[in-house]
Amino acid sequence: MIDAAPNPITTVMRALADPTRRAVFERVFESKEISVAELTRGSGVTQGAISQHLKSLKQAGLVAERAEGRNVYYRAAPQGLEPLVTWMDHYGMFWRERFQNLRDLLKEIDP
């Protein structure tokens, strides 16, 4: 049976699966710090939608926020990508081994 409880990799993948949310994350990542108003400008998405995307990114640990008066500024939290990096490293090792085995087999077949 598959465990339905969300784990860190599932949370990060779900957060980044949405193309608009991924674009918001990329804009935050490219900026030292950026406000919701700045993210909304030129995005073609409402401020409410941007706020919802930021909420999901924050829950996934991908962004951090800082309030200053009435404004909230967001910055990337690169450590939030750690579950994804760990997952990719695991499968990267798996595939490197498989490709090396394939190379060895092909050399045996056709030296």
Coordinates of C-alpha atoms in Angstrom, one line a residue:
M1 CA 0.0 0.0 0.0
I2 CA 1.3 3.5 -0.8
D3 CA 1.6 5.9 2.1
A4 CA -0.8 8.8 1.4
A5 CA 0.8 11.1 4.0
P6 CA 2.7 13.9 2.4
N7 CA 6.5 13.8 2.7
P8 CA 9.0 16.5 1.8
I9 CA 9.7 15.4 -1.7
T10 CA 6.0 15.1 -2.5
T11 CA 5.4 18.6 -1.1
V12 CA 8.2 20.1 -3.2
M13 CA 7.2 18.3 -6.4
R14 CA 3.5 19.3 -6.0
A15 CA 4.5 22.9 -5.4
L16 CA 6.7 23.0 -8.5
A17 CA 4.4 20.9 -10.7
D18 CA 2.2 23.9 -11.5
P19 CA 3.7 26.0 -14.4
T20 CA 2.6 29.3 -13.0
R21 CA 3.8 28.5 -9.5
R22 CA 7.1 27.4 -11.0
A23 CA 7.4 30.7 -12.9
V24 CA 6.7 32.6 -9.7
F25 CA 9.4 30.6 -7.9
E26 CA 11.9 31.3 -10.7
R27 CA 11.2 35.0 -10.5
V28 CA 11.7 35.0 -6.7
F29 CA 14.8 32.9 -7.1
E30 CA 16.3 35.4 -9.7
S31 CA 15.6 38.3 -7.3
K32 CA 17.3 39.0 -4.0
E33 CA 13.9 39.9 -2.6
I34 CA 10.6 40.7 -4.3
S35 CA 7.2 41.9 -3.3
V36 CA 3.8 40.5 -4.3
A37 CA 3.1 43.7 -6.2
E38 CA 6.3 43.3 -8.2
L39 CA 5.6 39.6 -8.9
T40 CA 2.1 40.6 -10.1
R41 CA 3.3 43.3 -12.5
G42 CA 3.5 41.9 -16.0
S43 CA 2.7 38.3 -14.9
G44 CA -0.9 38.2 -16.4
V45 CA -2.0 36.7 -13.0
T46 CA -4.0 38.4 -10.3
Q47 CA -2.4 39.5 -7.1
G48 CA -4.7 37.0 -5.2
A49 CA -3.4 34.2 -7.4
I50 CA 0.2 35.2 -6.9
S51 CA -0.4 35.2 -3.1
Q52 CA -1.9 31.7 -3.3
H53 CA 1.1 30.5 -5.3
L54 CA 3.4 32.1 -2.8
K55 CA 1.5 30.4 0.1
S56 CA 2.1 27.0 -1.5
L57 CA 5.7 27.7 -2.1
K58 CA 6.1 28.9 1.5
Q59 CA 4.4 25.7 2.8
A60 CA 6.8 23.6 0.7
G61 CA 9.8 25.5 2.3
L62 CA 10.8 27.0 -1.1
V63 CA 10.4 30.7 -0.2
A64 CA 10.7 32.8 3.0
E65 CA 8.9 36.0 3.7
R66 CA 9.7 39.3 5.4
A67 CA 7.0 41.8 6.3
E68 CA 7.8 45.5 6.2
G69 CA 4.9 47.7 7.0
R70 CA 2.1 46.8 4.6
N71 CA 4.4 45.0 2.2
V72 CA 5.6 41.4 2.3
Y73 CA 8.9 40.6 0.6
Y74 CA 9.8 37.1 -0.6
R75 CA 13.1 35.5 -1.1
A76 CA 14.1 32.0 -2.3
A77 CA 14.9 29.4 0.3
P78 CA 17.3 27.1 -1.6
Q79 CA 17.4 24.6 1.3
G80 CA 13.8 23.8 0.4
L81 CA 15.0 22.1 -2.7
E82 CA 17.1 19.6 -0.7
P83 CA 14.5 16.8 -0.8
L84 CA 14.4 17.1 -4.6
V85 CA 18.2 17.1 -4.9
T86 CA 18.5 14.1 -2.6
W87 CA 15.8 12.2 -4.6
M88 CA 17.5 13.1 -7.9
D89 CA 20.9 12.0 -6.6
H90 CA 19.5 8.6 -5.6
Y91 CA 18.1 8.0 -9.0
G92 CA 21.1 9.5 -10.8
M93 CA 23.3 6.9 -9.1
F94 CA 20.8 4.2 -10.2
W95 CA 20.9 5.3 -13.9
R96 CA 24.7 5.8 -13.9
E97 CA 25.1 2.2 -12.8
R98 CA 22.7 1.0 -15.5
F99 CA 24.3 2.9 -18.3
Q100 CA 27.8 1.7 -17.2
N101 CA 26.4 -1.9 -17.3
L102 CA 25.0 -1.2 -20.8
R103 CA 28.4 0.2 -22.0
D104 CA 30.1 -2.9 -20.6
L105 CA 27.6 -5.2 -22.4
L106 CA 28.0 -3.4 -25.7
K107 CA 31.8 -3.7 -25.5
E108 CA 31.4 -7.4 -24.9
I109 CA 29.1 -7.8 -27.9
D110 CA 31.0 -5.6 -30.3
P111 CA 34.6 -5.0 -29.2

